[in-house]
Each structure stands twice: as structure tokens, then as C-alpha cells.
Coordinates of C-alpha atoms in Angstrom, one line a residue:
X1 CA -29.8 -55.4 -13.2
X2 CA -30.4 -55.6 -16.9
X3 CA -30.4 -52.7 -19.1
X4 CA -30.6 -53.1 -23.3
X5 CA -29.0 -51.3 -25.6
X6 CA -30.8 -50.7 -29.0
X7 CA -28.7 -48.4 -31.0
X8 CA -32.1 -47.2 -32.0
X9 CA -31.6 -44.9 -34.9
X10 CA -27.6 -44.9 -34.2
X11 CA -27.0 -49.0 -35.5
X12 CA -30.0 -48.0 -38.2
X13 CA -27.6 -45.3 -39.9
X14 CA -24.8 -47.9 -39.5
X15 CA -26.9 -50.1 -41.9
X16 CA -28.6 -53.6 -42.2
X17 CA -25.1 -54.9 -43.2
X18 CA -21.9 -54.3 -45.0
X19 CA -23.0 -57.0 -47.9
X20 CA -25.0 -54.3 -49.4
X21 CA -21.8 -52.4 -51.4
X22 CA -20.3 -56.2 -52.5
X23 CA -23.5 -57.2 -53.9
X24 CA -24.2 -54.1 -56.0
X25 CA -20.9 -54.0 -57.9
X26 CA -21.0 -53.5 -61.5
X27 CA -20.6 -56.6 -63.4
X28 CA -19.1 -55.0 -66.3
X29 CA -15.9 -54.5 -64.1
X30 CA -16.0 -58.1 -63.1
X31 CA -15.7 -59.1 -66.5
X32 CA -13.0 -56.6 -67.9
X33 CA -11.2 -57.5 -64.1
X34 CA -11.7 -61.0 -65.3
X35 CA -10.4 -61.0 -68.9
X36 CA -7.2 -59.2 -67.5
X37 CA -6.0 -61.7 -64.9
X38 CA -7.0 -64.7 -67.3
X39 CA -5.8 -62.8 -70.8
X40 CA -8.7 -63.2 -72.4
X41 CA -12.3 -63.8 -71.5
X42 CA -13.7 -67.3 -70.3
X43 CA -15.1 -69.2 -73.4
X44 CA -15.6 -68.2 -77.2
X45 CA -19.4 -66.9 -77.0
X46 CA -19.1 -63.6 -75.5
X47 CA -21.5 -64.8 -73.0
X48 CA -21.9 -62.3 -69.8
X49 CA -19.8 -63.0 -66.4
X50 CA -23.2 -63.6 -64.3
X51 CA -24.1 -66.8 -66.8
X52 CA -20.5 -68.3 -66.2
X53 CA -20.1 -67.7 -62.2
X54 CA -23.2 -70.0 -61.7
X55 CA -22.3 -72.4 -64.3
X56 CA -18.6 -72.2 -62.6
X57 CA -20.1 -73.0 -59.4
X58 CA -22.1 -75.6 -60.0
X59 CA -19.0 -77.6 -61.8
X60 CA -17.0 -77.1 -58.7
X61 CA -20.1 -77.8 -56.2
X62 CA -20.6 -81.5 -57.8
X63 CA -17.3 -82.1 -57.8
X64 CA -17.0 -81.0 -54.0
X65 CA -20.4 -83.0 -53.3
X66 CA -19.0 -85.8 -54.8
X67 CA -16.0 -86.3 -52.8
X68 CA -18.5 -85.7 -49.5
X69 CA -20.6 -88.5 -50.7
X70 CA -17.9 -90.8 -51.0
X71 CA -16.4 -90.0 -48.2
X72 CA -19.0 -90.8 -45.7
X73 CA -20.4 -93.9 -47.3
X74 CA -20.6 -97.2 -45.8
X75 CA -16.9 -99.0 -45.9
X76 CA -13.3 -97.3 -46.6
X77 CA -13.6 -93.6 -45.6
X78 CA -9.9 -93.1 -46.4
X79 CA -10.5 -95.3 -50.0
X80 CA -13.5 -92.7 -50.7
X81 CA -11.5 -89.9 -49.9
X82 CA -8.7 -90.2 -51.4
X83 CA -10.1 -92.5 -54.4
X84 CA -13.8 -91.3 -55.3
X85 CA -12.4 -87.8 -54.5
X86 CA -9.1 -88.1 -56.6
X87 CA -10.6 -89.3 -59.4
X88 CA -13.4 -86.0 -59.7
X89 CA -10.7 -84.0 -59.0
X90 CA -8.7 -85.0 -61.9
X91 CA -11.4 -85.1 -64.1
X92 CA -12.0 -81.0 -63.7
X93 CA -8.7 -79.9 -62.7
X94 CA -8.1 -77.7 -65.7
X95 CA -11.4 -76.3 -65.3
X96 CA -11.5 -75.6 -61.6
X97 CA -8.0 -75.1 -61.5
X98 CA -8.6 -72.2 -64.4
X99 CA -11.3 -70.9 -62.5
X100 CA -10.9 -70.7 -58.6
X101 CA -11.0 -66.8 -58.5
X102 CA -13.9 -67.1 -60.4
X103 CA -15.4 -69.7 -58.0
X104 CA -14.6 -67.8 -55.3
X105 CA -16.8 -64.5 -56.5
X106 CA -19.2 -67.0 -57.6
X107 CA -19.6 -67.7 -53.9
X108 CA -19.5 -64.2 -52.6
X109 CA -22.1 -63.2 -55.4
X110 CA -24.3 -66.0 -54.8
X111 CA -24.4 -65.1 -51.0
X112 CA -25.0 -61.5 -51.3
X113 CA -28.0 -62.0 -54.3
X114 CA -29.5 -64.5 -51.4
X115 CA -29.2 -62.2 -48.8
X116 CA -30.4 -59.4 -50.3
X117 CA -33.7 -61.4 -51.6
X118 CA -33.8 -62.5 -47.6
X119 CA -34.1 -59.0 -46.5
X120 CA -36.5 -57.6 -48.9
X121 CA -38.7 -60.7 -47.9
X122 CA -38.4 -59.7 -45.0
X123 CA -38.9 -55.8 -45.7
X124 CA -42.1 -56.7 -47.8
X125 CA -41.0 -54.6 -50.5
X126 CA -39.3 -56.1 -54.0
X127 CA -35.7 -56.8 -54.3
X128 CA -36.1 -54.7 -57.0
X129 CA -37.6 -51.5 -55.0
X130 CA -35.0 -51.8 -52.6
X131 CA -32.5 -52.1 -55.0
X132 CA -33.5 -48.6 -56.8
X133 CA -34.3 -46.5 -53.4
X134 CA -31.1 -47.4 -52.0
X135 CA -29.3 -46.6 -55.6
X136 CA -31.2 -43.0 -55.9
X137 CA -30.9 -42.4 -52.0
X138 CA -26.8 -43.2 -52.9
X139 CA -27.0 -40.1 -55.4
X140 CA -27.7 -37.9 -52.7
X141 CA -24.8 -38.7 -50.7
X142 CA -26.9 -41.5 -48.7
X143 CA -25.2 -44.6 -47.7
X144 CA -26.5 -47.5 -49.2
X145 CA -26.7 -49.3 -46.0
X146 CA -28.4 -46.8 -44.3
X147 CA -30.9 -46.2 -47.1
X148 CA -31.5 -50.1 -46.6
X149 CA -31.7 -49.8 -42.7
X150 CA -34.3 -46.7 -43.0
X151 CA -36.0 -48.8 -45.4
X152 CA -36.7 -51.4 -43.1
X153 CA -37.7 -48.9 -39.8
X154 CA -39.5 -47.3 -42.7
X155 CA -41.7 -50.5 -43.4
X156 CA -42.2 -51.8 -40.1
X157 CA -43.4 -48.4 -38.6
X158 CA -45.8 -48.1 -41.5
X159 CA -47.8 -51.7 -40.7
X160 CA -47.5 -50.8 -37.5
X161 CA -49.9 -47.7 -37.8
X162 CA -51.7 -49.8 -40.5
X163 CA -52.6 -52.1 -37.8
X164 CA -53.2 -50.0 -35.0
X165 CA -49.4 -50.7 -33.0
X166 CA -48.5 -47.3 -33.7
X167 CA -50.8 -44.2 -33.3
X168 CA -47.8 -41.9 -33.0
X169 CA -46.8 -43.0 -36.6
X170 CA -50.5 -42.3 -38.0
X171 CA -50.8 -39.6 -36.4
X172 CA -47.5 -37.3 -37.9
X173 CA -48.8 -38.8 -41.9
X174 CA -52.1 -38.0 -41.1
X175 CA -51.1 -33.9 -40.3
X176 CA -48.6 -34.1 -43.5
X177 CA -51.2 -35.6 -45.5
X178 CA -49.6 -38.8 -46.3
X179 CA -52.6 -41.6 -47.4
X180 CA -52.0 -44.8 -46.3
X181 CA -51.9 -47.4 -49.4
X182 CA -51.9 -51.1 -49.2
X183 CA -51.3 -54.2 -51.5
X184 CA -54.1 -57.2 -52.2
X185 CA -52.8 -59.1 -49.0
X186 CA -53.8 -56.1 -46.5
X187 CA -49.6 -55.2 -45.9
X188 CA -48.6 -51.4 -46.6
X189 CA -47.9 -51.0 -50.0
X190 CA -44.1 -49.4 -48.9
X191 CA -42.4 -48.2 -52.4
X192 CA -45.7 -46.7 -53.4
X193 CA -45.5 -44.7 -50.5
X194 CA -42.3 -43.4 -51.0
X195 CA -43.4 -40.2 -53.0
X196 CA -45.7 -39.2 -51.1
X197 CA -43.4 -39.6 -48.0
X198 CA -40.9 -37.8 -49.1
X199 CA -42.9 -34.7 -51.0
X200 CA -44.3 -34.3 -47.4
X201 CA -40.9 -34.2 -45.5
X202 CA -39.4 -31.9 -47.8
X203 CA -42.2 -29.3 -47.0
X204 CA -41.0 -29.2 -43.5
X205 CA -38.6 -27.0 -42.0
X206 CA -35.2 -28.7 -40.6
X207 CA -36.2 -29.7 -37.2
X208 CA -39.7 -30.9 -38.8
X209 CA -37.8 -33.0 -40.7
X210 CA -35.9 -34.9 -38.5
X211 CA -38.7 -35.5 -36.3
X212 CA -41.3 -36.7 -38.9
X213 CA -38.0 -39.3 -39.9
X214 CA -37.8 -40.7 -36.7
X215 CA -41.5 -41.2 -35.9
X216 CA -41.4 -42.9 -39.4
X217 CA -38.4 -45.1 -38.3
X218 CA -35.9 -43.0 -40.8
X219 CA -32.5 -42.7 -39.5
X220 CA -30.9 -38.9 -40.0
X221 CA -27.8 -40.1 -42.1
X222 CA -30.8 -41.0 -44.9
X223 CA -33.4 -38.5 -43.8
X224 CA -31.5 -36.5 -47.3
X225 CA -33.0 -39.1 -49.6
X226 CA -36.7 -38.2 -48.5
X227 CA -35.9 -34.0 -48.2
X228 CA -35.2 -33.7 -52.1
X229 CA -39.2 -34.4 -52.9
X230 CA -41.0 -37.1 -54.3
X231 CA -40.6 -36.3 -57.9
X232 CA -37.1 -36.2 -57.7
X233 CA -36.4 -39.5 -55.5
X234 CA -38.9 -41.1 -58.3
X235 CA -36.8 -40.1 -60.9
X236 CA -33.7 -41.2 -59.6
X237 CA -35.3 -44.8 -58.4
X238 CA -36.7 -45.0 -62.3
X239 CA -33.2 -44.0 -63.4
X240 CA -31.3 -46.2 -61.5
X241 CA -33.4 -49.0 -61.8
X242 CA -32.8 -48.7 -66.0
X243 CA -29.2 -48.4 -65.8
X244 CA -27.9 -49.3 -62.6
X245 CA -26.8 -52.3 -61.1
X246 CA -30.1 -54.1 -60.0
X247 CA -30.3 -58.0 -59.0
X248 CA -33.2 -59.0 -60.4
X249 CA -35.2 -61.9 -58.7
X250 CA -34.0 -64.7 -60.9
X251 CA -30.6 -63.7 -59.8
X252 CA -31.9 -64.2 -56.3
X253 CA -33.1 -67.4 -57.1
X254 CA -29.9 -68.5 -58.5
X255 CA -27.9 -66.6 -55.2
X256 CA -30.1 -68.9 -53.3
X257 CA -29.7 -71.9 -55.3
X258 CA -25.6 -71.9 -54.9
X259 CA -25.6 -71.2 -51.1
X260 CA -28.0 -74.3 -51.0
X261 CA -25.9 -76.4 -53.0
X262 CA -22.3 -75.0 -51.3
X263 CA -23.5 -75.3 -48.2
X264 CA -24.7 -78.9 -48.9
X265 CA -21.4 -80.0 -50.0
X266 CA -19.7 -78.3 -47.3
X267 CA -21.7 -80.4 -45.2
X268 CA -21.2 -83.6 -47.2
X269 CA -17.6 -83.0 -46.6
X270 CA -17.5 -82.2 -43.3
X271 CA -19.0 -85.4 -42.0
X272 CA -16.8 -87.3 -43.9
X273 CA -13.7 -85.1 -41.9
X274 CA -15.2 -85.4 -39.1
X275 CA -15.4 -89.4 -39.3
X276 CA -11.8 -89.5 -40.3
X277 CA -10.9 -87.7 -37.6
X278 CA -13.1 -90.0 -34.9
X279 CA -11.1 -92.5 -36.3
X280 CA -7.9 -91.7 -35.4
X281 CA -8.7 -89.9 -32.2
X282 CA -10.1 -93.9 -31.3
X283 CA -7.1 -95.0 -32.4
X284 CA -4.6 -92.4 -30.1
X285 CA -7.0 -93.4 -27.5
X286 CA -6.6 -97.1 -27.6
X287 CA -2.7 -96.9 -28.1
X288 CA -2.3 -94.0 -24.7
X289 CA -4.9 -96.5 -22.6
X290 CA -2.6 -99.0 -23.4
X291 CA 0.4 -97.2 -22.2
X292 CA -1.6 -95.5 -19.1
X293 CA -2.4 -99.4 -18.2
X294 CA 1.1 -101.2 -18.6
X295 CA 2.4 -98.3 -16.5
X296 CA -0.1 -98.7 -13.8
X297 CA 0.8 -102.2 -13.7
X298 CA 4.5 -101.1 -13.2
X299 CA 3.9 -98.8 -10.6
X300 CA 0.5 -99.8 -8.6
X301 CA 1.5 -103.8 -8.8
X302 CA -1.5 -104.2 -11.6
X303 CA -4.6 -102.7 -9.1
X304 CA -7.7 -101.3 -10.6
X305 CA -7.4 -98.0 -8.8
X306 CA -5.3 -95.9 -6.6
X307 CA -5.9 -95.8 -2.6
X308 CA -8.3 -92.8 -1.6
X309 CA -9.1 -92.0 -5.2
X310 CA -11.9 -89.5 -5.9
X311 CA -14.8 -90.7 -6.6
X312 CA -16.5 -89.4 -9.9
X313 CA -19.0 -85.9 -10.1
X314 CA -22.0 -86.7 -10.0
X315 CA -24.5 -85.4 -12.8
X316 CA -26.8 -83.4 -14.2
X317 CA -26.0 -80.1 -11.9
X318 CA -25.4 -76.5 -12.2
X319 CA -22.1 -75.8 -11.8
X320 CA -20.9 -79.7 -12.7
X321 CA -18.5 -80.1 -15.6
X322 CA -21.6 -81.3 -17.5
X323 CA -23.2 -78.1 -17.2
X324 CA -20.3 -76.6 -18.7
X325 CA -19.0 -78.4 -20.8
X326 CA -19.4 -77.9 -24.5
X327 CA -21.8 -79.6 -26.4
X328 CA -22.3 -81.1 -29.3
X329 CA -22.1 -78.1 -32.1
X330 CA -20.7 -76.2 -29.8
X331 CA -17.4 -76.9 -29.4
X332 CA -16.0 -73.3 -31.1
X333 CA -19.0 -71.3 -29.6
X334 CA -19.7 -72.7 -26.1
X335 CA -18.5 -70.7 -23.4
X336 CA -17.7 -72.5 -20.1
X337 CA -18.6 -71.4 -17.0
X338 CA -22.1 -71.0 -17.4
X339 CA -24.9 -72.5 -15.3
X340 CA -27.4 -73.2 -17.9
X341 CA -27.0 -76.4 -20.0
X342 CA -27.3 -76.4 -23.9
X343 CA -30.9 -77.8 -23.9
X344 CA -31.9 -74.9 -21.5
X345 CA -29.5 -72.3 -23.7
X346 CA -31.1 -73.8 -26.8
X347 CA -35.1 -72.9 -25.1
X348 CA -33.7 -69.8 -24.3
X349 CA -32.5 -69.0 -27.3
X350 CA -35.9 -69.4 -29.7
X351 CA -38.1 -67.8 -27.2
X352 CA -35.5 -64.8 -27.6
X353 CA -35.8 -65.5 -31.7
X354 CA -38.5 -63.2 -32.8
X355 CA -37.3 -60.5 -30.2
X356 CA -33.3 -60.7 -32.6
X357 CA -36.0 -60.4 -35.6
X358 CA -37.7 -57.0 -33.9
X359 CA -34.0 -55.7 -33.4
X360 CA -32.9 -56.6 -37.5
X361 CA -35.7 -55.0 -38.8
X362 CA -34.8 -52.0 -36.7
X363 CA -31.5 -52.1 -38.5
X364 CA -29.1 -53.4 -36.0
X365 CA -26.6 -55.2 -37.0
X366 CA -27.1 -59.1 -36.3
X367 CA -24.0 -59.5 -33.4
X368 CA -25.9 -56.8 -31.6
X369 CA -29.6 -57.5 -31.8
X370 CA -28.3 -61.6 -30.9
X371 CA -26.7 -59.7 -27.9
X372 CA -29.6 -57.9 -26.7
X373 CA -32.3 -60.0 -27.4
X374 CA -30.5 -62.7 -25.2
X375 CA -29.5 -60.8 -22.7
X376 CA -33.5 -59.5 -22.3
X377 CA -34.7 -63.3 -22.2
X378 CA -31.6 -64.0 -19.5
X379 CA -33.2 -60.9 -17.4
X380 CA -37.3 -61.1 -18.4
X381 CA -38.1 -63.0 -21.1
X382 CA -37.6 -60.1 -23.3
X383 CA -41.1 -59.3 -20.7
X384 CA -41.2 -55.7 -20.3
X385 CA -44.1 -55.9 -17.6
X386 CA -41.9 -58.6 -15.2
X387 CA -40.8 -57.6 -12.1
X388 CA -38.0 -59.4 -10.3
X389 CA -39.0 -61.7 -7.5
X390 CA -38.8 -60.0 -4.1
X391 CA -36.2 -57.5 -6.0
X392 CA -36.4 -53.6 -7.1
X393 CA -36.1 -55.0 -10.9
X394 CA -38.3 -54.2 -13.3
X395 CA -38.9 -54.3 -17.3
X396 CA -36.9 -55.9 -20.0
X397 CA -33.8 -55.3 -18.3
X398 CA -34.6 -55.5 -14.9
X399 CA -33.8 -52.1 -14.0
X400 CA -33.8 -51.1 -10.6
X401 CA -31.6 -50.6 -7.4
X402 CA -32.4 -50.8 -3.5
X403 CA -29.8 -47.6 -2.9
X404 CA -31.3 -44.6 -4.6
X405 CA -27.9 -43.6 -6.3
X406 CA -28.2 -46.5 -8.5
X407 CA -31.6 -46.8 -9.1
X408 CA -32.3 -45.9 -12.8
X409 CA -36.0 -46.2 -12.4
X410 CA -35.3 -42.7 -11.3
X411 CA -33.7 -42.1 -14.6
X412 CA -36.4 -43.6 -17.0
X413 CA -38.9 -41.0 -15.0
X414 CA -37.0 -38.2 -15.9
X415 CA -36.2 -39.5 -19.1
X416 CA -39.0 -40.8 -20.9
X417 CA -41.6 -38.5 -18.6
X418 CA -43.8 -41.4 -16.9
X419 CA -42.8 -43.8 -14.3
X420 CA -41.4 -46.9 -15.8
X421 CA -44.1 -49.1 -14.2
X422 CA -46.7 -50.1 -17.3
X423 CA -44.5 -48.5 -19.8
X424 CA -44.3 -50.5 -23.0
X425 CA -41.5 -52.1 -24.9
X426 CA -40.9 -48.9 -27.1
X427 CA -40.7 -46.9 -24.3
X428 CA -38.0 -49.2 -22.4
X429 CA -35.8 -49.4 -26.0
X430 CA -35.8 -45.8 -26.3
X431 CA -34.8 -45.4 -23.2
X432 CA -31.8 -48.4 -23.3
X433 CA -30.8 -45.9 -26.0
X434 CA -30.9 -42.5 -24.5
X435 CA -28.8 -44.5 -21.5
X436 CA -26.1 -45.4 -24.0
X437 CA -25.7 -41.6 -25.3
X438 CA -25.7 -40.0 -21.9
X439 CA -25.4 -42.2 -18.3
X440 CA -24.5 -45.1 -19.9
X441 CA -21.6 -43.9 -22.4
X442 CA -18.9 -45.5 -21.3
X443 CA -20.8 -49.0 -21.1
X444 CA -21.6 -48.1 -25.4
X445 CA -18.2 -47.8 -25.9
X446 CA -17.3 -50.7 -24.7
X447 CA -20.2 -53.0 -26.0
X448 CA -19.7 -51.2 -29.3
X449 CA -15.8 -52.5 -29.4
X450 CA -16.8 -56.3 -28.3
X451 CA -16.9 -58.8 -31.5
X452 CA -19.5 -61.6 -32.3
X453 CA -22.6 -62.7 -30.9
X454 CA -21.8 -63.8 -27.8
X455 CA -19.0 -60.8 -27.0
X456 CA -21.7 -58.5 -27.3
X457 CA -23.8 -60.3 -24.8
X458 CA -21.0 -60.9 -22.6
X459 CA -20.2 -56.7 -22.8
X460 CA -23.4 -56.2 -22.3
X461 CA -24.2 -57.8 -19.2
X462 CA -20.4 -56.7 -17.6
X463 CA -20.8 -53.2 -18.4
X464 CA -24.6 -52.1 -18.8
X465 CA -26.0 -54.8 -16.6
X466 CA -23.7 -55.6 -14.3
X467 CA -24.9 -58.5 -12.1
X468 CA -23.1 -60.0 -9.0
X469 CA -22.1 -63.1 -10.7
X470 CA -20.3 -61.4 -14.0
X471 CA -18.4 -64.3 -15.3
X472 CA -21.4 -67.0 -14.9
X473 CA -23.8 -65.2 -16.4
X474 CA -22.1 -63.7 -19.4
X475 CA -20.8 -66.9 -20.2
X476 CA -25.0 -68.1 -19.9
X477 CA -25.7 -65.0 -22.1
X478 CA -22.9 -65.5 -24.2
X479 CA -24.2 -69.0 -25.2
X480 CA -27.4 -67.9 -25.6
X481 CA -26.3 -65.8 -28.2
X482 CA -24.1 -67.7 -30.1
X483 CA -27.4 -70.1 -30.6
X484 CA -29.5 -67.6 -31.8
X485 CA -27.1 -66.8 -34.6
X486 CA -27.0 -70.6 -35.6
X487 CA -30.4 -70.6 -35.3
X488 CA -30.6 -67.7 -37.9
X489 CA -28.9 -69.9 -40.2
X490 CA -31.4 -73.1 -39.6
X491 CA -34.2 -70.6 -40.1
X492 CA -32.7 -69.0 -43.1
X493 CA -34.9 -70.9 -45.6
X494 CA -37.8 -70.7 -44.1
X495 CA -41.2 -69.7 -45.5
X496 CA -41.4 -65.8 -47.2
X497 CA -43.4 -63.4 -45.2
X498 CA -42.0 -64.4 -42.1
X499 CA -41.3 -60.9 -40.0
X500 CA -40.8 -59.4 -36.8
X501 CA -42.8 -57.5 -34.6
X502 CA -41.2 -54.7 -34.1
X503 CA -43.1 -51.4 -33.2
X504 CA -41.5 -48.0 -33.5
X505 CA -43.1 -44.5 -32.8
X506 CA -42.4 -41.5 -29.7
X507 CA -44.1 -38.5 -28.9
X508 CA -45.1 -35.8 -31.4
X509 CA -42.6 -32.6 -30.2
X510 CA -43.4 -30.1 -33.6
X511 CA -46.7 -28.9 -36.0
X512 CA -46.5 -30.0 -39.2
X513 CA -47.5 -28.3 -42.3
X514 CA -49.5 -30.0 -45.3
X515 CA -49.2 -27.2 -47.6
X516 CA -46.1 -25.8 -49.2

């Protein structure tokens, strides 16, 4: 039996991610941090640290690239190691030698200005926006990562009711008076909104409040950044925006640039490493067949095999070592024991894609929306209409038990209020998350302490599912996982405006008021 767990609003308030405070630092400590440890400032022209990080970079990058290149072109891969590589080495070695903690924030900088232009892409709001709500929000005593999480349920609840998906979202602005405003392309117009939004919720009373935020996809640790009013959130966003900290979109662009180029090189390198190392693994191999043969001969009188040997597995099952065994890319991931091979893990796994994009924009944290969105393609194909084949399951987790006790079908009834036959995908979530705070407590706990992708997923099917065959198909789960992760990273680049389907919303409980 499958059951989700969406922290829902809980993993929203923990944030998108914990890149958001390392990105957002103030350069001007950088700088005096930096002319401390290297007595002095870098250079003669006063020029500011951000200039000198990506012109840092790019030095060490090239030389890095350079000694990947050599080392897997055609000929000596030892020669182009230790000669091409040697030789660039030399050539900068007071520079990069002078500057590898500066290389090293470079790096971390670069990655967070990517990620955070990423995220707003994927938002639909300006890295810039973002940048300045989270900032004023902060001034309030709102975490920054939770101001970014609520910005993103924020967003995706608000094209939802622009396009129909949410009626319970529309509904709630419509009796606080909130107009709907959209940009040229048809999408909501989100940081225009934000007044209005938040000059509405402020006019409620407490419980008002924290309804009106979670119908709007608000989590309550940021609900404070809406209650001040509109005028005063605008001020602090226009404050913050002229003297805060704000990446600006070239800095994306040059975030972006350097994880291109690092990664690339990284790459470059790696191949080359990786031929090296085929090349003497060949050569242990050649030297202990040698010995296995000569001792063979020794013992066995020089015959080709011993009497009653077994013959070999055959291939291509379930179950066989081939089924198992790692493959290629993923010999750290790969979990054995599984009964699904890599090409079916890898299917699996981007059919469950655009379900781990619903859960990010949500706000969950990417090891547990990888988790749940492949355990709800192992159950249903993330299907929340599929019913288990001459089984009680039903849903995207399959619940459902032939022994009353256990049958949480029971539960979603008195939960959500309707029978969990024809109930959508919202419904199912929020009830995956009302399991986790009350029946299912024990089973958060323990999902909540597993680590990575594919722990989650394994967690999640021992202790919230809890199928007959544990170890088989968490390892499966596990796998599938792991892949979706990776294939986060192959996907990373791809086109802007790329964003997930994820629908948000519940039942309207209080009035609301649309005068003061």
C-alpha cells in the first residue's frame, strides 16, 4: 500500500533550499574578509570582489579544461596528464596558487547566482522581485527561505485560479477583493500582486489570516510578511531592493556561465581519470588471469574447467545479477536488490519528472519531492484515479486494506469528508499530509531523518507504505530516485518557462471581509 507524504505547508516553511542565505551575503564583507587573509586587496585598481571572482574562475577553469583535454586525446594519456597538464599548471601557479580561497567562493557564488535565476524562472517572477520580497519579508522576522517557498505556492496557486485549476483560490481573492493582474504572455503578474495580497490579509482577523495564506499556498512561518499591509511590504521591497544585497540578472548570467564552464572541465577531467584508471584495472586483470591460469594448470593438470562446474546465469531476468547490478552511472547511486533494470528505472523516472517539479514548486525540498514522486509512479503512476488490479488499492499511493483495521480509505473519509473514490490529486496530498501529523507520525519522523534521494524513497516505502517485499522495492524506488535527481541536473539548462503543474487550494472554513 502506498501512501505520500507532501510536507504540504510544513517542508514549504522549511524553504526552497538552504542556498538562499549563502547567495545573499554582502559582498562588501567578502572583500574586507578577503583583504585580511591576503594583506592587502587583490590587484592595484580598486576593482570590486564580484569582477575578480569571475575573472578568478575563468583563469583556473581553462587551466583545469586544459589538462582534461589533454588528458583524453588520442595517444599517451599519462604524457597528457602529467605533461600538457604540468606545463598550465606551472604557467598559473602563482596566480591560482594566490587565489584558491577565492576560487573556491567563486564557485560557491557562481552556483547560488545560477540557482537562484533557475528558481525565479521557474517562479515566473524576476530574480530581482524575489530577491526584494524575500529581503523585506526577512525584516519582519521571516525566513528568507520560507519567504522564497511561499513565493513559489504563492505563484503557482495564483495561475492556477487564473486558469481555472483552482476555484477555491479565486474564490477567497474574489471575497477580499483582490483583482487578478496578468503580464503580456497571459501568466499572473505575481510581484504586482503582492500589495494588494497582502493589504487584504492584513484586514483579516488571526484565524482569517491563516486560512486566506493557505488557500493562497502561503506557509504560516511567512504569513507575517503579508499581515503588515501592502504599503509597508512595498516599502521594504523598494528599500531593500536600493540598498540590499540583490543579484542582478547579469550576475545570473555570469553564475550560470561558471557552473557551465566548471562543470565542463570537471567533466573533461574526469574522462581522462577515468581512462587512466581502465588502463590499469586491464592491466591487474591481465597479470591475476595469468596467475589464476598457471595455478589451474598446477592443480587441475592444465583443463579448461572444473568437473560439475555451474553453468553461467542466464540473462536478462528479474531477480538475475543483471537486474541488479549497477549500471553504467550508477555505480555510487544504484541500489542492488531491486527488480527493475536501469532502462526501466530510467522510464520510470521521467514519467515521475514533472510530478518532482509539482512537489519543488510546492517548496519541498528536492530529496523529498525525488522521494515521493517516485515512490507515486512505483505505486500508480503518480495516477490518482488507478485502482490496484484485483486489490483494495486505490489513488496515488494505493491506499487500501482487505482487514478493516488497516484500511485508510476509512481514514481519507473521515478526513478529507468524501470517499476517496474520484477524489483529485489535491485531495490525496493533503491528505498524505494530515496522515504524517496525526496516524502516520511515527512514519514522518522517520522519513524526515533518512538522507538523499533515494533514502527518502527507501523510508518512505518501509514506513508509510509498507509493502510485503520491503527490501526489493525500496531498493526499485530508491533507484528511481536517485535518477530523477540526475536527471534534474541534465534538465538543468533547459529552456526558461519550463514549470510544473502543481495545483493547490482546500475548502473555504471562514468569511472574509473586504473592508477595514
Amino acid at each position: 500500500m502506498a501512501k505520500g507524504a507532501d510536507r504540504g505547508m510544513g517542508a514549504t516553511q522549511r524553504g526552497i533550499s538552504r542556498w538562499g542565505r549563502g547567495i545573499t551575503r554582502t559582498f562588501g564583507e567578502v572583500e574586507r574578509a578577503t583583504e585580511r587573509a591576503f594583506a592587502g586587496p587583490l590587484g592595484s585598481n580598486g576593482s570590486g570582489v564580484i569582477s575578480r571572482l569571475g575573472a578568478i574562475r575563468n583563469m583556473a577553469t581553462l587551466a583545469g579544461g586544459s589538462m582534461g583535454e589533454a588528458a583524453v586525446g588520442a595517444g599517451a594519456l599519462e604524457a597528457g596528464i602529467v605533461g600538457i597538464g604540468g606545463a598550465a599548471l606551472t604557467a598559473g601557479a602563482a596566480v591560482v596558487g594566490l587565489a584558491a580561497g577565492m576560487v573556491k567562493l567563486a564557485d560557491s557564488w557562481g552556483k547560488g547566482a545560477n540557482q537562484l535565476g533557475n528558481m525565479a524562472s521557474l517562479m515566473g517572477v524576476s530574480t530581482k522581485g524575489l530577491q526584494e520580497f524575500a529581503g523585506a519579508a526577512e525584516r519582519v522576522g521571516v525566513d528568507k527561505d520560507a519567504a522564497m517557498g511561499s513565493m513559489a505556492g504563492l505563484s503557482q496557486t495564483l495561475n492556477d485560479a487564473r486558469y481555472g485549476r483552482n476555484s477555491g483560490a479565486l474564490a477567497i481573492m474574489s471575497k477580499m477583493g483582490v483583482a487578478m493582474k496578468t503580464k503580456d504572455d497571459g501568466t499572473v503578474d505575481v510581484e504586482a500582486m503582492l500589495p494588494s495580497i497582502a493589504e487584504a490579509i492584513s484586514r483579516q482577523n488571526s484565524s482569517g489570516r491563516r486560512t486566506a495564506g493557505r488557500a493562497l499556498g502561503i506557509s504560516d512561518n511567512a504569513l507575517a510578511a503579508f499581515t503588515q499591509g501592502g504599503a509597508a511590504l512595498s516599502a521594504d521591497m523598494k528599500d531593500y531592493g536600493e540598498n540590499g544585497t540583490v543579484i542582478t540578472d547579469d550576475d545570473v548570467k555570469l553564475g550560470r556561465d561558471i557552473t557551465r564552464r566548471d562543470t565542463k572541465a570537471m567533466q573533461w577531467a574526469g574522462k581522462g581519470l577515468n581512462a587512466v584508471q581502465r588502463a590499469n584495472a586491464t592491466a591487474v586483470k591481465t597479470v591475476g588471469d595469468g596467475a589464476i591460469s598457471g595455478y589451474e594448470a598446477l592443480t587441475k593438470g592444465g583443463g579448461d574447467s572444473a568437473p560439475g562446474a555451474a553453468p553461467a546465469p542466464s540473462a536478462g531476468g528479474a531477480g538475475t545479477p543483471e537486474a541488479s547490478a549497477p549500471p553504467s552511472g550508477y555505480t555510487k547511486g544504484w541500489r542492488r536488490g531491486g527488480r527493475f533494470s536501469a532502462k526501466k528505472v530510467d522510464g520510470m523516472a521521467r514519467a515521475a519528472y514533472r510530478h518532482y517539479l509539482k512537489y519543488r514548486a510546492q517548496g519541498m525540498p528536492a530529496d523529498d519531492a525525488a522521494g515521493w514522486a517516485a515512490v507515486g509512479q512505483a505505486e500508480s503512476s503518480n495516477d490518482p484515479h488507478s485502482q490496484q488490479p484485483g486489490g483494495p488499492g486505490y489513488g496515488l499511493f494505493q491506499w487500501g486494506s482487505t482487514k478493516k483495521k488497516y484500511d485508510r480509505r476509512i481514514d481519507f473519509q473521515k478526513a478529507m469528508g468524501k470517499s476517496i473514490y474520484g477524489s483529485s490529486a489535491e485531495d490525496q496530498e493533503r491528505f498524505r499530509k494530515w496522515e504524517l501529523g496525526h496516524t502516520e507520525k511515527k512514519a514522518a519522523r522517520l522519513i524526515d531523518q533518512a538522507r538523499g534521494s533515494g533514502g527518502k524513497a527507501a523510508a518512505i516505502t518501509e514506513h508509510y507504505e509498507r509493502p510485503a517485499e520491503i527490501a526489493r522495492d525500496s531498493a526499485d524506488r530508491a533507484n528511481i530516485a536517485e535518477r530523477i535527481v540526475k536527471l534534474e541536473i541534465e534538465f538543468k539548462n533547459a529552456p526558461a518557462g519550463v514549470k510544473a503543474t502543481a495545483r493547490a487550494g482546500g475548502a473555504i472554513s471562514h468569511a472574509f471581509s473586504n473592508s477595514r
